[in-house]
XYZ file of C-alpha atoms in Angstrom:
362
model
C -19.162 0.997 20.600
C -16.264 -0.961 22.090
C -13.087 -1.984 20.325
C -12.650 -5.268 18.513
C -9.587 -7.461 19.016
C -8.712 -9.914 16.276
C -6.668 -12.650 17.891
C -4.316 -15.268 16.459
C -6.101 -18.621 16.728
C -3.146 -20.377 18.397
C -3.463 -18.012 21.377
C -6.771 -19.647 22.297
C -5.080 -23.033 22.763
C -2.169 -21.442 24.648
C -4.522 -19.772 27.134
C -6.538 -22.963 27.479
C -3.406 -24.929 28.379
C -2.464 -22.331 30.985
C -5.914 -22.483 32.565
C -5.648 -26.258 32.868
C -2.126 -26.496 34.238
C -1.736 -23.427 36.457
C -3.875 -22.760 39.528
C -5.251 -20.751 41.260
C -4.306 -17.965 38.821
C -1.770 -16.906 36.209
C -1.030 -13.513 34.683
C 0.535 -12.520 31.391
C 0.904 -9.992 28.593
C -0.899 -9.529 25.293
C 1.314 -8.542 22.352
C 0.025 -7.010 19.144
C -0.736 -3.878 17.184
C -3.299 -1.074 17.421
C -4.885 0.678 14.468
C -7.722 3.202 14.160
C -10.135 0.582 12.819
C -9.247 -2.544 14.799
C -6.635 -4.104 17.066
C -4.615 -7.289 16.574
C -3.285 -9.710 19.190
C -0.648 -12.061 17.803
C 1.017 -13.363 20.984
C 0.214 -14.036 24.628
C 3.078 -14.440 27.101
C 2.630 -15.644 30.677
C 4.482 -13.936 33.505
C 7.460 -16.149 34.404
C 7.502 -17.447 37.998
C 10.056 -16.012 40.371
C 12.946 -18.214 41.495
C 11.461 -18.935 44.929
C 8.201 -20.035 43.318
C 10.093 -22.427 41.043
C 11.956 -23.968 43.966
C 9.002 -24.260 46.328
C 6.424 -25.075 43.634
C 4.078 -22.685 45.418
C 1.768 -20.185 43.722
C 0.205 -17.256 45.594
C -3.392 -18.040 46.518
C -4.802 -14.507 46.446
C -4.810 -11.848 43.710
C -3.854 -9.292 46.347
C -0.410 -10.916 46.345
C 0.174 -10.255 42.615
C 3.733 -8.952 42.261
C 3.161 -5.699 40.361
C 6.857 -4.844 40.114
C 7.717 -8.290 38.717
C 5.036 -8.032 36.032
C 6.053 -4.517 34.956
C 9.704 -5.608 34.767
C 8.647 -8.515 32.565
C 6.681 -6.117 30.353
C 9.736 -3.866 29.961
C 11.948 -6.793 28.974
C 9.389 -8.108 26.489
C 8.927 -4.629 25.016
C 12.670 -4.386 24.349
C 12.587 -7.547 22.245
C 9.655 -6.548 20.059
C 10.207 -5.309 16.482
C 8.665 -2.067 15.291
C 4.892 -1.933 15.090
C 4.323 -4.364 17.977
C 3.667 -3.393 21.567
C 2.323 -4.651 24.870
C -1.347 -3.829 24.367
C -2.871 -5.575 27.344
C -2.736 -7.907 30.332
C -4.559 -11.167 30.986
C -5.500 -13.065 34.139
C -6.698 -16.661 34.219
C -8.228 -17.367 37.621
C -10.451 -19.803 39.453
C -14.118 -18.831 40.025
C -13.329 -17.936 43.645
C -10.961 -15.208 42.485
C -13.056 -13.877 39.597
C -14.494 -10.962 41.601
C -11.030 -9.572 42.272
C -9.705 -10.130 38.748
C -10.928 -6.892 37.174
C -9.490 -4.723 39.937
C -6.154 -6.515 39.617
C -6.216 -6.145 35.822
C -6.959 -2.435 35.978
C -4.088 -1.866 38.388
C -1.666 -3.893 36.265
C -2.617 -2.190 32.999
C -1.877 1.293 34.343
C 1.329 0.124 36.061
C 2.632 -1.555 32.907
C 1.806 1.456 30.743
C 3.466 3.842 33.196
C 6.618 1.715 33.205
C 6.782 1.518 29.399
C 5.996 5.214 28.878
C 8.786 6.274 31.228
C 11.373 4.661 28.912
C 10.169 6.206 25.666
C 11.956 8.985 23.845
C 8.941 9.707 21.631
C 5.484 11.075 22.334
C 2.266 9.403 21.146
C 0.263 11.150 18.444
C -2.971 12.886 19.420
C -5.093 10.503 17.349
C -3.290 7.418 18.632
C -5.279 4.591 20.222
C -4.800 4.709 23.993
C -7.092 1.824 24.962
C -5.446 -1.264 26.475
C -7.020 -4.696 26.825
C -7.877 -6.407 30.110
C -8.603 -10.080 29.449
C -10.194 -12.194 32.170
C -10.628 -15.964 31.765
C -12.298 -18.355 34.202
C -10.199 -21.512 34.520
C -13.292 -23.628 35.284
C -15.856 -22.430 32.739
C -13.326 -21.072 30.153
C -15.492 -17.938 29.898
C -13.614 -15.025 28.288
C -14.356 -11.420 29.237
C -12.473 -8.649 27.453
C -12.609 -5.014 28.520
C -10.513 -1.950 27.745
C -9.168 0.977 29.747
C -8.009 4.331 28.401
C -4.485 4.618 29.835
C -4.425 8.374 29.125
C -7.227 8.813 31.679
C -6.341 7.651 35.221
C -10.052 7.676 36.115
C -11.021 5.580 33.092
C -13.698 2.963 33.635
C -13.891 -0.405 31.891
C -15.481 -0.616 28.447
C -16.630 -3.882 26.829
C -14.620 -5.180 23.862
C -15.010 -8.024 21.364
C -12.473 -10.881 21.337
C -12.462 -12.740 17.985
C -10.114 -15.543 16.974
C -8.768 -15.689 13.424
C -6.333 -18.117 11.791
C -3.098 -16.936 10.112
C -3.765 -13.428 11.384
C -0.299 -12.009 10.704
C 0.775 -14.316 7.855
C 0.569 -11.620 5.186
C 1.530 -8.550 7.173
C 3.874 -5.994 5.641
C 7.470 -5.513 6.786
C 9.699 -2.473 6.356
C 13.484 -2.775 6.695
C 16.059 -0.030 7.070
C 19.630 0.513 8.258
C 20.543 3.725 10.056
C 24.128 4.829 10.596
C 24.623 6.308 14.052
C 27.317 8.785 15.057
C 26.325 10.632 18.226
C 28.683 12.785 20.278
C 27.510 13.519 23.831
C 29.597 15.933 25.953
C 29.837 15.370 29.719
C 29.708 18.674 31.571
C 32.346 19.410 34.186
C 29.937 21.317 36.428
C 29.235 18.197 38.476
C 31.978 15.628 39.179
C 29.403 12.900 39.866
C 27.126 13.753 36.971
C 24.586 11.050 36.162
C 25.932 9.483 32.980
C 22.664 7.738 32.166
C 20.730 11.018 32.352
C 23.362 12.748 30.233
C 23.162 10.036 27.608
C 19.371 10.212 27.546
C 19.517 13.958 26.911
C 21.837 13.324 23.963
C 19.545 10.583 22.627
C 16.561 12.933 22.956
C 18.239 15.409 20.603
C 19.061 12.597 18.172
C 15.515 11.187 18.321
C 14.139 14.549 17.173
C 16.375 14.286 14.108
C 14.884 10.874 13.354
C 11.360 12.249 13.812
C 12.118 15.011 11.275
C 13.811 12.687 8.760
C 12.528 11.876 5.293
C 11.663 8.213 4.651
C 11.880 6.749 1.136
C 9.813 3.586 0.740
C 11.200 1.516 -2.135
C 12.907 4.680 -3.376
C 9.758 6.834 -3.304
C 8.389 9.589 -1.099
C 4.741 8.839 -0.377
C 2.028 11.042 1.067
C 1.205 10.197 4.682
C -2.478 9.553 4.067
C -2.085 7.290 1.036
C -2.364 3.537 1.379
C 0.950 1.762 1.806
C -0.009 -0.816 -0.825
C -1.177 1.722 -3.401
C 0.277 0.768 -6.767
C 1.169 -2.736 -5.529
C -2.255 -4.373 -5.576
C -1.391 -6.777 -8.365
C 1.555 -8.105 -6.389
C -0.528 -8.507 -3.278
C -2.578 -11.330 -4.725
C 0.538 -13.442 -5.105
C 1.797 -12.901 -1.575
C -1.232 -13.583 0.626
C 0.542 -16.345 2.567
C 3.877 -14.587 3.076
C 5.206 -11.312 4.402
C 5.809 -8.578 1.836
C 9.012 -6.614 2.455
C 9.765 -2.980 1.622
C 13.181 -1.332 1.648
C 13.324 2.039 3.389
C 15.998 4.718 3.228
C 16.230 7.270 6.031
C 17.430 10.759 5.062
C 18.343 12.961 8.032
C 18.782 16.716 7.823
C 22.371 17.922 8.045
C 21.430 21.316 9.439
C 18.461 23.391 10.474
C 16.435 25.214 7.873
C 17.037 28.900 7.194
C 13.924 29.849 9.185
C 15.494 28.556 12.408
C 18.144 30.703 14.016
C 21.056 28.748 15.455
C 23.150 29.830 18.447
C 26.345 28.347 19.846
C 26.996 27.686 23.521
C 30.460 27.171 25.024
C 30.526 24.794 27.986
C 33.378 23.276 29.979
C 33.361 19.502 29.659
C 35.364 16.832 31.455
C 34.683 14.050 28.957
C 32.452 12.797 26.187
C 30.585 9.758 24.946
C 30.591 8.684 21.308
C 28.033 6.218 19.982
C 28.876 4.864 16.547
C 27.565 2.027 14.476
C 24.805 0.787 12.214
C 21.370 -0.130 13.526
C 19.248 -2.442 11.417
C 15.539 -2.092 12.133
C 12.337 -3.760 11.026
C 8.717 -2.776 11.522
C 5.581 -4.822 10.822
C 2.250 -3.361 9.751
C -1.160 -5.021 9.417
C -2.525 -5.583 5.913
C -5.961 -3.976 6.404
C -5.381 -0.961 4.125
C -2.552 0.518 6.223
C -1.619 4.153 5.729
C 1.914 5.273 4.922
C 2.041 7.307 8.141
C 1.321 4.167 10.205
C 4.253 2.336 8.631
C 6.692 5.239 8.949
C 5.660 5.877 12.551
C 6.294 2.220 13.441
C 9.732 2.313 11.833
C 10.707 5.638 13.452
C 9.854 4.297 16.863
C 11.776 1.084 16.284
C 14.889 3.068 15.319
C 14.638 5.241 18.432
C 13.749 2.363 20.770
C 16.557 0.160 19.463
C 19.327 2.603 20.278
C 17.748 3.690 23.558
C 17.292 0.077 24.697
C 20.883 -0.850 23.859
C 22.133 2.018 26.022
C 19.827 0.953 28.862
C 21.148 -2.604 28.656
C 24.699 -1.279 28.869
C 24.007 0.726 32.026
C 22.206 -2.193 33.658
C 25.177 -4.431 32.906
C 27.517 -1.902 34.522
C 25.355 -1.741 37.656
C 25.263 -5.550 37.919
C 29.037 -5.809 37.546
C 29.759 -3.047 40.050
C 27.155 -4.139 42.572
C 23.618 -2.916 43.361
C 24.767 -0.774 46.293
C 26.601 1.678 44.023
C 25.011 4.343 41.846
C 25.707 4.603 38.131
C 27.584 7.849 38.515
C 30.137 9.653 36.406
C 33.008 8.360 38.559
C 31.810 4.736 38.443
C 31.546 4.729 34.664
C 34.870 6.500 34.364
C 36.628 3.820 36.418
C 34.887 1.059 34.494
C 35.344 2.350 30.952
C 38.576 4.285 30.971
C 40.770 3.243 28.041
C 38.145 0.666 27.028
C 35.600 0.294 24.246
C 32.245 -1.325 24.730
C 30.202 -3.211 22.164
C 26.576 -4.242 22.457
C 25.379 -6.834 19.963
C 21.955 -8.359 19.431
C 20.922 -11.289 17.196
C 19.718 -9.393 14.131
C 22.912 -7.590 12.998
C 22.190 -4.630 15.258
C 25.589 -3.382 16.381
C 26.328 -0.423 18.594
C 29.840 0.568 19.601
C 30.737 3.324 21.969
C 33.744 4.960 23.539
C 34.161 7.144 26.594
C 36.814 9.852 26.571
C 38.038 11.568 29.746
């Protein structure tokens, strides 16, 4: 039996408008949440046209000319902006009848390319039982016929499976939200073994160690430790009836371990370093979870990933900004960053009170 996608009703009108106004085809992303029982699509976002297409008012006439790199870049940028619990869970193509035969091949290619691009950035690994199906939505601009299929992105040889596409009003109106603030203080040494050591790679190694601490942390939901397999709303069912039309918020405290347990033997390594990076600040995170009897482990997993993604994404944005300022012909090397950041502090701010400050010492 195929998967079922419950879709926000407004998306239907959005896709209909695109099919009327944009010819011969348009591509885009599907944003939502996966769960063991069902999947939810709450947003659809078209791929923005490239600058030359805006100026010339010309759209490619064949699906073979779909810009795969442009679409995967768009998916990466969209993924950065999403709160916890939401992800890019599919791709859509709206095409004329003449292009319908090529649509599924193009969709399959895009789905695997997008997933590969997003997976490469992650500092966490998916759980074994996690849903790995991604949606491929094909719409005929003339007949408005909708065909939804899924591909298992964990299997490169995966074939298309049929899926149901059902519209529903106010789909996410009463979803659950979890808020937390995590204080960050990460010290990353820069080894002296290579004068042009890749700073971005070094930072990622340091963030990998920190992300494991987050994975092993204890999460208190409204001051309580809850079993992973219990329902998130257990004990709150009376309140739920009064909040059907609004989001219900939960406060979460994150307790990280100060040291390894006695069963783990710790060893010290002395290394010669030529500098260090310090990341300090407070990261405020929020994760959303569907209201169809969600488990505690689903909510905590969404929040953990948002914490890790938030800090990782801010560091990525910093490095990209450095490359843009220094010019695309130069590599982001140890010497480049040293010249750019010596005696300076950098601050990355985003709209929701997420603040990350860092210093480089040489």
